[in-house]
XYZ file of C-alpha atoms in Angstrom:
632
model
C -14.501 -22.304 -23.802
C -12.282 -23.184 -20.475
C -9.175 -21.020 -19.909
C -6.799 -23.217 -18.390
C -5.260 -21.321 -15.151
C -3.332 -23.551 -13.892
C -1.375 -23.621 -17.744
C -1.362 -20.309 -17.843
C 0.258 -19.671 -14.377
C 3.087 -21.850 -15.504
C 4.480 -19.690 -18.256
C 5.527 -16.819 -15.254
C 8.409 -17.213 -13.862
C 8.643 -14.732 -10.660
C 5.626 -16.713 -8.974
C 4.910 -20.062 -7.262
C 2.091 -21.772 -5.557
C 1.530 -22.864 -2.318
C 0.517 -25.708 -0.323
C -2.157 -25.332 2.536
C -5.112 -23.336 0.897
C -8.532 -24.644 -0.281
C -8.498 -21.821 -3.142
C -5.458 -22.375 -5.633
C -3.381 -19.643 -4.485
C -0.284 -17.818 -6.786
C 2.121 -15.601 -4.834
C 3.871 -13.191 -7.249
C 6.959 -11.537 -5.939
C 6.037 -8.080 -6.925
C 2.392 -6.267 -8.017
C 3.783 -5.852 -11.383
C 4.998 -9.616 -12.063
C 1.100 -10.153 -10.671
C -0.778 -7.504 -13.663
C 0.933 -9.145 -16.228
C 0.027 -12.424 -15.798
C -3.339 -11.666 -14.744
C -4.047 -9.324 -18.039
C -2.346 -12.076 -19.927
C -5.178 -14.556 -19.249
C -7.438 -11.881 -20.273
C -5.874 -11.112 -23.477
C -5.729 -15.293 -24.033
C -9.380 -15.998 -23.596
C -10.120 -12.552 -25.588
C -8.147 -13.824 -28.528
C -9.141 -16.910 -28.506
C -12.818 -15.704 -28.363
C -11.767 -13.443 -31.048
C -10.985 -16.501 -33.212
C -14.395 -18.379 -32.770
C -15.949 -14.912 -33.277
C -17.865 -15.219 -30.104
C -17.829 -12.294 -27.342
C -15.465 -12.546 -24.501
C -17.665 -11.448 -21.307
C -15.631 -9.894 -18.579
C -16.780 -9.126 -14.953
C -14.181 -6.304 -14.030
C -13.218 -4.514 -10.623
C -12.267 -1.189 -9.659
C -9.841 0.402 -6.859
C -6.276 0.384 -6.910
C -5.739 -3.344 -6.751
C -6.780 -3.679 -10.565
C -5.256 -0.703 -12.185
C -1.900 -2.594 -12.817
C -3.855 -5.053 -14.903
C -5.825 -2.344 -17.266
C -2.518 -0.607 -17.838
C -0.909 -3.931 -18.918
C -4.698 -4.726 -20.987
C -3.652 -0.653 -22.702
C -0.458 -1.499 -23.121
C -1.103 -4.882 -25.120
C -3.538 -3.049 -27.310
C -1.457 -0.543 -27.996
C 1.488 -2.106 -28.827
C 0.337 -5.804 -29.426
C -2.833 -5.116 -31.544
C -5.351 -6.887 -29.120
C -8.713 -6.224 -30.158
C -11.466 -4.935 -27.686
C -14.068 -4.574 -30.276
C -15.940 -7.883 -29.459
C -15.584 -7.658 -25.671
C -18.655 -7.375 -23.386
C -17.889 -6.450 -19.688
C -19.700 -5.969 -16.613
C -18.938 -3.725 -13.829
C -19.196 -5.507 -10.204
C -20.423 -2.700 -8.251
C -21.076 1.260 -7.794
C -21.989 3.623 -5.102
C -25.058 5.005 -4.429
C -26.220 7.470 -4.898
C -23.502 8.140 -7.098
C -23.585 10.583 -10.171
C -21.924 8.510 -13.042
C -19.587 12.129 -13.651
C -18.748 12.377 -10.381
C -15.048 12.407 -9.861
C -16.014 9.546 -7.153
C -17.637 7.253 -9.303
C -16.793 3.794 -10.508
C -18.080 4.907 -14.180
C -15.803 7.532 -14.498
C -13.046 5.374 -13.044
C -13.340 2.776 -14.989
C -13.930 5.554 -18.030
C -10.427 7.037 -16.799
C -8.417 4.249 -16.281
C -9.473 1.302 -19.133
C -12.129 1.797 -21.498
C -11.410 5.696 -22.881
C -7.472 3.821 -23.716
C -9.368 0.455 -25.730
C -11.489 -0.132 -28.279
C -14.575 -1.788 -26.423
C -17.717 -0.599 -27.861
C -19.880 1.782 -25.677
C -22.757 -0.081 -25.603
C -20.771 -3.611 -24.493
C -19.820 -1.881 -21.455
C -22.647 -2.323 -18.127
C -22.037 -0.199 -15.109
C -24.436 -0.560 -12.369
C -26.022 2.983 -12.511
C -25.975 5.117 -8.955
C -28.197 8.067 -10.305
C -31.501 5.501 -10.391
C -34.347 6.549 -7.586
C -34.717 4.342 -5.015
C -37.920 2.464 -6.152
C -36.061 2.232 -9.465
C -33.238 -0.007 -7.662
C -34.647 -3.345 -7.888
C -35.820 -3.797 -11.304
C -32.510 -2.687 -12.250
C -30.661 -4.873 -10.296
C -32.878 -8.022 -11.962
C -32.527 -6.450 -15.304
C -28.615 -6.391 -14.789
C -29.068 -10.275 -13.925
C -31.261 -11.029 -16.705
C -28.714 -8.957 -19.250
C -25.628 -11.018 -17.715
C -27.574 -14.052 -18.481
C -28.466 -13.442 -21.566
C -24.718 -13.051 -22.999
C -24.467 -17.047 -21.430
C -22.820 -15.502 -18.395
C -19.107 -14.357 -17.858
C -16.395 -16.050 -19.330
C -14.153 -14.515 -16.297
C -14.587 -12.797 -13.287
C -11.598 -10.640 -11.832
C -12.054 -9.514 -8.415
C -10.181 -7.465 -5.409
C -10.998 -8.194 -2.065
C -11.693 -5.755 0.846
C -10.427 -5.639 3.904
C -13.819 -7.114 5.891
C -13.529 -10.203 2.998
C -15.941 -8.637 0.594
C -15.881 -9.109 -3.192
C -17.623 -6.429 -5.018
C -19.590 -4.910 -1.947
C -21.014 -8.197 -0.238
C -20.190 -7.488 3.315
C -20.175 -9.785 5.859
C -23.358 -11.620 6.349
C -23.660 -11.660 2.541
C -25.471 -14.933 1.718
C -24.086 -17.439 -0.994
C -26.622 -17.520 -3.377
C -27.304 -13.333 -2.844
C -27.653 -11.513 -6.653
C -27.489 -8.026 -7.697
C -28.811 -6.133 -5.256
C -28.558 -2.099 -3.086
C -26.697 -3.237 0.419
C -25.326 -1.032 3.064
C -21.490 -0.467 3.492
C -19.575 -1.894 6.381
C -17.848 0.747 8.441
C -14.471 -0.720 8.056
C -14.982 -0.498 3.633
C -16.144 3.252 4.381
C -13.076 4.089 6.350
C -10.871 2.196 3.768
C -12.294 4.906 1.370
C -12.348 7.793 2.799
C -9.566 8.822 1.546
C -10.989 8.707 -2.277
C -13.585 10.815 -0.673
C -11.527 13.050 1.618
C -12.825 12.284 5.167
C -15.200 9.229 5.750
C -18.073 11.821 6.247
C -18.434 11.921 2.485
C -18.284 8.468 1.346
C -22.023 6.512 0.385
C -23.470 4.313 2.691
C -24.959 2.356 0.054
C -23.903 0.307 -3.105
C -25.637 -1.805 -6.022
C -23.013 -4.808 -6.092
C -23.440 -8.135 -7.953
C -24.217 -10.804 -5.422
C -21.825 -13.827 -4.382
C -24.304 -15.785 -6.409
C -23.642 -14.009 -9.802
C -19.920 -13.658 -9.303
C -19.969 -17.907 -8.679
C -21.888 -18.167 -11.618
C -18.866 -17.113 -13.400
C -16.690 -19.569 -15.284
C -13.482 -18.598 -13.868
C -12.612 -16.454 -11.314
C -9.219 -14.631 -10.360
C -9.177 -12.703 -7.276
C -6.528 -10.353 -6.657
C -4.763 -8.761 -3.606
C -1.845 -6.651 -2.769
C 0.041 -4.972 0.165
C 0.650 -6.371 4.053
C -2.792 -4.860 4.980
C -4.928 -7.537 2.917
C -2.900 -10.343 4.510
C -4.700 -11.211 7.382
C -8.369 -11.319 5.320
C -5.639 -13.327 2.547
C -5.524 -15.913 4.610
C -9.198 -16.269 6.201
C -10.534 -16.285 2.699
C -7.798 -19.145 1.306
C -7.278 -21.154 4.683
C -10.272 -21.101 7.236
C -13.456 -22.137 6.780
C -16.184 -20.713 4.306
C -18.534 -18.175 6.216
C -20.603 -15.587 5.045
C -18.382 -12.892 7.218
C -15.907 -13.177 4.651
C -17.997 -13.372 1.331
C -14.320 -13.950 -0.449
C -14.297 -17.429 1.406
C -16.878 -18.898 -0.928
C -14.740 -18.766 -3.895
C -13.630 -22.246 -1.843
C -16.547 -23.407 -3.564
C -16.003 -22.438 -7.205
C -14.569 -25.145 -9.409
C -12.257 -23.147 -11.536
C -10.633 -19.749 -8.967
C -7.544 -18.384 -8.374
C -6.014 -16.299 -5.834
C -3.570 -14.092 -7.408
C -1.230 -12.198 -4.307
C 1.895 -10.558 -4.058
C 4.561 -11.620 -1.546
C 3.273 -8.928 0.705
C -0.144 -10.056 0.647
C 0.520 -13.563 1.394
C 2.636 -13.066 4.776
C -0.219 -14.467 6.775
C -0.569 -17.738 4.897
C 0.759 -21.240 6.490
C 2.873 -22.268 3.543
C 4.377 -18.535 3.882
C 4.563 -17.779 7.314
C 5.190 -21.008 8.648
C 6.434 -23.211 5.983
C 8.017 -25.506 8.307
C 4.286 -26.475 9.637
C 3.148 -27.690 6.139
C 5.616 -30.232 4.940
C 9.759 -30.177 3.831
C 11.516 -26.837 2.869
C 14.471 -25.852 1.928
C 16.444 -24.116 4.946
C 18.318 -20.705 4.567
C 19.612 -18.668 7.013
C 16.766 -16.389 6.339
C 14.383 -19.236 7.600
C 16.257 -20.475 10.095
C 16.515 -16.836 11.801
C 12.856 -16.550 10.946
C 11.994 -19.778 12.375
C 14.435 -19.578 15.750
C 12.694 -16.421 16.304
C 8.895 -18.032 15.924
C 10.155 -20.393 18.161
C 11.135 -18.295 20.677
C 7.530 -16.488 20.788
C 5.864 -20.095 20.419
C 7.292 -21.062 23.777
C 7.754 -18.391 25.803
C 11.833 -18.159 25.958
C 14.818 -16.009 25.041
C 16.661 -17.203 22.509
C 20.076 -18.459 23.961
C 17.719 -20.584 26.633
C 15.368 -22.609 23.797
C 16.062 -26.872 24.097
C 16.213 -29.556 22.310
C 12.727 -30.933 23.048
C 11.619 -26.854 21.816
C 12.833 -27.526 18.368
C 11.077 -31.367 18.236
C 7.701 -30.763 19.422
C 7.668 -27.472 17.140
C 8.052 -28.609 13.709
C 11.369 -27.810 13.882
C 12.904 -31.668 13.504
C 14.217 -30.711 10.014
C 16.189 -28.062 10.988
C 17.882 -29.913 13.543
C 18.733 -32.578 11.042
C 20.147 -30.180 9.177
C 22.566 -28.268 11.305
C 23.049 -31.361 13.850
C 23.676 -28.559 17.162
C 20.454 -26.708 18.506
C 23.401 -24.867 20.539
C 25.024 -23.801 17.278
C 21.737 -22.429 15.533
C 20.387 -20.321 18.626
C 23.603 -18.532 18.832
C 23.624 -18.078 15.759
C 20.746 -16.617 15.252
C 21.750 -14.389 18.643
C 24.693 -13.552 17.115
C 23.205 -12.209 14.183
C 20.742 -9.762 15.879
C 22.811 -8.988 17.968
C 25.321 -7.775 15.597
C 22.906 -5.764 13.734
C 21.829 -3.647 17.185
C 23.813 -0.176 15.649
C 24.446 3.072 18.108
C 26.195 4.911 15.143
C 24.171 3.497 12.201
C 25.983 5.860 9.717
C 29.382 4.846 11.106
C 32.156 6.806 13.152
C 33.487 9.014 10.100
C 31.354 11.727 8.836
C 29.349 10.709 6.139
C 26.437 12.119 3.216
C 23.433 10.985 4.035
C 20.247 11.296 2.189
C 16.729 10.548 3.544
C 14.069 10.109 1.617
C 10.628 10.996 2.544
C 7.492 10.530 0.666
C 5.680 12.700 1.941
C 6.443 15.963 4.217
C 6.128 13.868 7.587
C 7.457 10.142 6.689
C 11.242 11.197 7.655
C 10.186 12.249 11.223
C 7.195 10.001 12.105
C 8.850 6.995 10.402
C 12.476 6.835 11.128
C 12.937 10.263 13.219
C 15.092 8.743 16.142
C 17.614 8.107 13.612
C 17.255 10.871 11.478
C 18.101 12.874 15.124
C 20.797 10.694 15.791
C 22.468 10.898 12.407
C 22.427 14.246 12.930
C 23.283 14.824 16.774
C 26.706 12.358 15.599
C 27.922 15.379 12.785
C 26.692 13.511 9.395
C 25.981 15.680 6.889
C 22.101 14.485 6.450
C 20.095 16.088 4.151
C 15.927 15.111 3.675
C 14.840 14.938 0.177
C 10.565 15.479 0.422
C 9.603 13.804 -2.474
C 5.417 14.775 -3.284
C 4.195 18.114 -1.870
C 1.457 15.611 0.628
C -0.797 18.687 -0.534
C -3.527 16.537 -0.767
C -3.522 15.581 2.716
C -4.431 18.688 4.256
C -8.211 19.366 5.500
C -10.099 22.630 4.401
C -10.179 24.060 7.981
C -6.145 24.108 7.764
C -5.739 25.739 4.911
C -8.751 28.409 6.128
C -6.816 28.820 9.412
C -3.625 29.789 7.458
C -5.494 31.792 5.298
C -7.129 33.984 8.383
C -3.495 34.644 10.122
C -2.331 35.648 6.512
C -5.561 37.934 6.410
C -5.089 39.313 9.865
C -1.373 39.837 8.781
C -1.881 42.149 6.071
C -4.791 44.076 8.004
C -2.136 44.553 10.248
C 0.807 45.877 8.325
C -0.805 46.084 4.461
C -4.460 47.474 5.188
C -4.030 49.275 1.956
C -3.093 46.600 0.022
C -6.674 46.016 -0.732
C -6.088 43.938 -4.036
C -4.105 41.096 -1.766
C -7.184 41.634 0.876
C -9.822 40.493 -1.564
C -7.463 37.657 -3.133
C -7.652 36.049 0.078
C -11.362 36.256 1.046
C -11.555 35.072 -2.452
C -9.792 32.033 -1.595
C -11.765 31.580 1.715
C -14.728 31.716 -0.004
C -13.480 29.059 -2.721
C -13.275 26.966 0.740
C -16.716 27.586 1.885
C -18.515 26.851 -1.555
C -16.940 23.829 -2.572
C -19.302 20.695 -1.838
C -17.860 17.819 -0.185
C -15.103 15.829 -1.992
C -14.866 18.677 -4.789
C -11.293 18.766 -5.673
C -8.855 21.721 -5.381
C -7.755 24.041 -8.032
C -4.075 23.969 -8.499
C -4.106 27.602 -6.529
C -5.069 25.783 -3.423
C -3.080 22.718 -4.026
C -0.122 25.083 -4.076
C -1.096 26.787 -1.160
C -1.564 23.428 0.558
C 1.385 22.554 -0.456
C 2.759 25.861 1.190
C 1.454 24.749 4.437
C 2.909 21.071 4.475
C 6.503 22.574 2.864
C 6.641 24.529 6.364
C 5.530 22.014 8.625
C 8.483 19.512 7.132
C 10.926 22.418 7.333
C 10.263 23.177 11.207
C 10.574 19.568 11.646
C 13.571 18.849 10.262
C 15.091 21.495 11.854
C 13.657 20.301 15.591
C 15.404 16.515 14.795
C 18.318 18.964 14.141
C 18.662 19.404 9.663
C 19.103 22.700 8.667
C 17.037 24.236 5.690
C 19.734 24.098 3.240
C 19.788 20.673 3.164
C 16.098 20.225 2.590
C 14.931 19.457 -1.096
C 11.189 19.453 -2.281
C 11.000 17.678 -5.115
C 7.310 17.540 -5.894
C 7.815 14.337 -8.675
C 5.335 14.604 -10.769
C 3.372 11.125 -10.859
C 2.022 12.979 -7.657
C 0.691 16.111 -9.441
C -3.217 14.625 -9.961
C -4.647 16.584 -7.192
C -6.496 13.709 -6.124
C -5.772 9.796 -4.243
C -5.240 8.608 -7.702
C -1.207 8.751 -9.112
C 0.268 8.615 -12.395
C 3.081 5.711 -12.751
C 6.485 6.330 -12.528
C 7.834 7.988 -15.190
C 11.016 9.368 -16.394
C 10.618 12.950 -15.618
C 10.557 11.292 -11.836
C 13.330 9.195 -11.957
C 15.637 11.872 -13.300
C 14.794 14.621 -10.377
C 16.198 11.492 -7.937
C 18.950 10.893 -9.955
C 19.819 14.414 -10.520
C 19.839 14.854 -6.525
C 22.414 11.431 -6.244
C 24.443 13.093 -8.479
C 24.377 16.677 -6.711
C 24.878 15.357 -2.840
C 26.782 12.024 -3.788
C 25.756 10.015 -0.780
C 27.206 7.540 0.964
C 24.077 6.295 2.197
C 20.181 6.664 1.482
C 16.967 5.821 3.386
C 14.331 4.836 1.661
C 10.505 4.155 2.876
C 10.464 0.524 1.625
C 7.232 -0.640 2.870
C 4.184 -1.910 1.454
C 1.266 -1.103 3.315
C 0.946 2.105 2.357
C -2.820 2.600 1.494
C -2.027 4.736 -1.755
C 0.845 3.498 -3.384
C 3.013 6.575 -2.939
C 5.654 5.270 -0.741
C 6.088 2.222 -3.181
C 6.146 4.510 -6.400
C 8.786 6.494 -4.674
C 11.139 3.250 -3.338
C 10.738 2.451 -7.575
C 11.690 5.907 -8.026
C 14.439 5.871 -5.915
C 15.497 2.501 -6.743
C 15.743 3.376 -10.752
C 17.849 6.521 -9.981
C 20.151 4.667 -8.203
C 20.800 2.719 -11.169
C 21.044 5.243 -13.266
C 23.503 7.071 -11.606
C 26.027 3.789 -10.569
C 27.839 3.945 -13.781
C 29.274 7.253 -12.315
C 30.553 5.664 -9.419
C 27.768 6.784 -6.954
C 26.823 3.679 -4.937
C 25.244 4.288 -1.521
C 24.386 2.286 0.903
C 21.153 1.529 0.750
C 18.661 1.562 3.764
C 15.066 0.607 3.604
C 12.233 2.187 6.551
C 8.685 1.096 7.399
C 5.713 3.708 6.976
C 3.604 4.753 9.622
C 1.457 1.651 8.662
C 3.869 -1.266 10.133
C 7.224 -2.100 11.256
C 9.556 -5.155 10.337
C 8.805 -8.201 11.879
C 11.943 -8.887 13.860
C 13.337 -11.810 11.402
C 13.357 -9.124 8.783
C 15.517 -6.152 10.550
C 19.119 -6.024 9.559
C 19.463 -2.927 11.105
C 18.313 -2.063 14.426
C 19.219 1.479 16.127
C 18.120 1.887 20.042
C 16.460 5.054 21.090
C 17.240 6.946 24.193
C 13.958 8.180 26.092
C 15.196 11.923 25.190
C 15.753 11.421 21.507
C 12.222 10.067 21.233
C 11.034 13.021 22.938
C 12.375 14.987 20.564
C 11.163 12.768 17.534
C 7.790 13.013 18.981
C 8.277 16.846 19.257
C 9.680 16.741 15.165
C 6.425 15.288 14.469
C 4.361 17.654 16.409
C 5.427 20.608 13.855
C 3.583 18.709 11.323
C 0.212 20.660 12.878
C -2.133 19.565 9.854
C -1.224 16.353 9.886
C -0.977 15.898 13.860
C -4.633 15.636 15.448
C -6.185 13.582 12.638
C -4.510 11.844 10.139
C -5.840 12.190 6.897
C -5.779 8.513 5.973
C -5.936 6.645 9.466
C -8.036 3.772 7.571
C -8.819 1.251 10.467
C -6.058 2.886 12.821
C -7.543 5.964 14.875
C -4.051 6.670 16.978
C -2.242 9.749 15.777
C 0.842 9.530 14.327
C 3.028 10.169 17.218
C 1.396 7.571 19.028
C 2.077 5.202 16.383
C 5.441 5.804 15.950
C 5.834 5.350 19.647
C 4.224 2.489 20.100
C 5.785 0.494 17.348
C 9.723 1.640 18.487
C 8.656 0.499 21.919
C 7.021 -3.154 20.913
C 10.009 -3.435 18.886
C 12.274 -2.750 21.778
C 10.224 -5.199 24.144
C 10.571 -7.912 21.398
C 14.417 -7.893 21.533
C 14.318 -7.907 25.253
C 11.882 -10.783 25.259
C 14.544 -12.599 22.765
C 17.142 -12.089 25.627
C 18.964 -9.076 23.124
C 19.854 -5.994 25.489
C 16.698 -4.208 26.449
C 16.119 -0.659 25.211
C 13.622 2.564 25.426
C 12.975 2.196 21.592
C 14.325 1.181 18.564
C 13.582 1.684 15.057
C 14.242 -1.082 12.410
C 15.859 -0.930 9.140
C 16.378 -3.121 5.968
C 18.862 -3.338 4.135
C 17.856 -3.017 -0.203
C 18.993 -6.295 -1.791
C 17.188 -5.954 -5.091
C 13.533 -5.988 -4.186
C 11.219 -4.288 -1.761
């Protein structure tokens, strides 16, 4: 039976489709307005299955970009009665060699996170098995063909899409009609999970992954992405041509697919980036600074000295007809980042000011100038470390902090033998654990130690004292591994509790959404439902939003922008340089090798070169801010 998509799509209101791509494409505003529409075409075709009293037959994903859609499946069987007992899934894909208990495997994810909360029957549920011997592999692979076949195929295929443009694990150079098969991982998908793994070292270089050929052969397809790091691959697969270096291309080909995003996710597409390109839009000021700005990069000229003739061989007639003066909208749009270039961004009366930081080393490597300048100009800043980042600390740290606290008590405690042989107990914990094991909540904590004094010493080098420091370790962090718990109430009330002790007159949140895990988004919610809770007692701050260590605001975006002397970023870079675990090798660098540091300078400088280049006053550095108006 056909599931309509297109009819289903209509029924949300927080989403839209664009013009421009050769897959229908859906841009959601948020990752949670995107789950709930995509689990409620699941739950349609599995009632309506459920009525004809024939199986629904799922092809299901794992990683994070799914998880939003199980807990909304959960959810509706909990609470809306819908009935798993007749559904038949198959899994797209699993490591291998991959024991189905390890803590790494897809079987135990998708155990964990969908099918221990529902009522599908064991035996409907197909996992591509990782504990088979190699001369095993291909007549499993045909049987898991044969078995997919013999239900009359899948009803409906969701899918995520990796960074290289696979779907399930067909890599580039993945042929169209390829079936389940063992393939080799591409480098960039191993370093995109390494931090599941902790360190790339321990991640597979194998998978068994259904082919592009058996995930075509499905009857509908949605495919799924989220975050400003699957843009870029967003719009190769929707836009450009079909090639087999981005197997997600060939959904171009299926007769019934769907590209589900988020806004973040589609920033790269035509229709989205430059909507003036594709056809009429409605101008805002938003666009217009947005499209000034394009402009201005297009042709290679500072704002104030753009023409006429610019604007009309640029797709930029409309806007002209609109506003009649090209003289009128280039100073505008001058005017306006110009006016937002701020020396004393908390203002020239002392103020409260709370940043928030994720984890221990956001605050510094993030928005550290500022946090220095705040500071250095007598606010009364305090830095509110929201998840102990415990998780993010290598083995060989926590064993080098171990030996000085070893050496220590030779030195002064020698006959405290019972402390002695507590610590080579916890070296040898270290040395016996196999690779990827997780850590007992003993060495999370001390872990945790280590990255609670690294933030301390840095706040106090950008010039915050230790009484205004607050670790809050929320508890959606408290897992112990990649993997978080939602928000939750027990999180939202530490936040609020903090509003209500410091009553701010301004916050700084870490509003971006690139950030590989999630944490820095589940914060900003945490953050953002505090505030709330707490403005019926008059506490209202200002509220500023900062970009990760991932990416910075593209310069139609910053509201705020404060300009860094060369001394203040030495000393940011020197705030950053107490965070010693974190310093030589991030622990998540995905695709991006540069330590932090050099991140953080890089970006404050390009942003600083793009407001000269737009004729703005030229600067050392600058970092950019946002201000919240309701949405991240």
């Amino acid at each position: 039976m056909a599931i309509d998509i297109s009819r289903s799509a209509r029924i949300t209101p927080k989403s839209k489709f664009v013009r421009h791509t050769k897959v229908p494409t859906q841009i959601f505003e948020t990752s949670s307005d995107l789950a709930k529409f995509v689990a409620s075409v699941v739950a349609d075709l599995i009632r309506k299955k459920n009525e004809q009293n024939v199986p629904p037959v799922l092809g299901l994903p794992t990683g994070s970009t799914p998880l939003g859609v199980y807990r909304e499946l959960i959810r509706m069987h909990n609470e809306e009665g819908l009935d798993f007992s007749n559904v038949i899934t198959f899994n797209l894909d699993e490591y291998w060699p991959m024991d189905p208990d390890s803590i790494h495997s897809y079987h135990k994810f998708m155990h964990e996170n969908f099918f221990d909360h529902v009522n599908v029957k064991p035996e409907n549920i197909h996992i591509p098995r990782g504990d088979i011997a190699a001369e095993d592999v291909d007549i499993f692979c045909e049987e898991y063909e044969r078995l997919i076949e013999s239900y009359g195929g899948l009803d409906l295929q969701l899918l995520g899409i990796g960074r290289s443009g696979h779907i399930g694990f067909n890599e580039p150079g993945s042929a169209r009609n390829s079936l389940t098969r063992l393939v080799n991982l591409d480098p960039i998908t191993r370093r995109d999970a390494a931090s599941g793994f902790f360190g790339e070292d321990n991640v597979p270089h194998h998978a068994i992954t259904m082919g592009v050929g058996s995930i075509l052969s499905a009857k509908k397809i949605i495919i799924m992405a989220l975050g400003e790091h699957k843009a870029p691959v967003v719009k190769r697969a929707a836009e450009m041509e079909v090639t087999d270096e981005v197997s997600a291309s060939f959904l171009q080909t299926h007769a019934n697919s769907l590209f589900a995003v988020d806004s973040a996710a589609a920033a790269e597409l035509t229709a989205v980036k430059t909507p003036w390109i594709v056809g009429n839009i409605e101008w805002t000021p938003q666009l217009e600074k947005k499209a000034v700005i394009w402009l201005s990069n297009e042709v290679g000229k500072p704002l104030l000295k753009l023409e006429t003739d610019d604007f009309l061989h640029n797709h930029l007639h409309q806007l002209i007809h609109k506003y009649g003066s090209v003289a009128q909208i280039r100073q505008r749009v001058f005017d306006g980042l110009l006016e937002g270039i701020c020396t004393r961004p908390a203002g020239s009366d002392p103020q409260r000011v709370i940043v928030f930081s994720p984890h221990p080393d956001d605050d510094v490597i993030s928005m550290g100038g500022t946090l220095i300048t705040l500071a250095d100009q007598g606010h009364e800043v305090y830095i509110a470390y929201m998840t102990s980042g415990n998780i993010a600390v290598f083995d060989h740290d926590a064993l080098r902090h171990l030996d000085f606290v070893h050496e220590f008590h030779k030195l002064f405690h020698a006959d405290d033998t019972a402390v002695l042989a507590h610590i080579e107990a916890l070296k040898e914990n270290i040395a016996s654990k196999n690779a990827g094991d997780l850590d007992d909540a003993e060495m999370l904590g001390i872990k945790g130690l280590i990255r609670k004094t690294e933030a301390t010493a840095g706040a106090q080098a950008a010039g915050v004292p230790e009484e205004r420091l607050r670790f809050l370790d929320l508890p959606f962090y408290n897992t112990g591994q990649v993997s978080k718990k939602p928000i939750g109430e027990d999180d939202i009330a530490i936040v609020a509790d903090l509003l209500r002790e410091v009553k701010p007159h301004q916050i700084y949140v870490a509003g971006d959404l690139s950030d590989p895990h999630g944490t820095h988004r589940v914060c900003a919610e945490a953050v953002i439902n505090a505030v709330n809770v707490v403005e019926s007692e008059e506490i209202t701050p200002e509220f500023w939003m900062y970009r990760g260590a991932w990416e910075e605001y593209e310069p139609h975006e910053i509201e705020r922008a404060v300009p860094l002397s060369p001394e203040v970023v030495l000393r940011k870079r020197e705030a950053i340089f107490k965070h010693e675990s974190q310093k030589d090798s991030a622990f998540y660098p995905g695709s991006d090798k540069r330590e932090f540091w050099v991140r953080a300078e890089d970006r404050t400088r390009n942003t600083a070169t793009i407001y000269n280049q737009l004729g703005l006053p030229e600067y050392f550095a600058i970092e950019a801010f946002k201000q919240y108006h309701g949405e991240l």
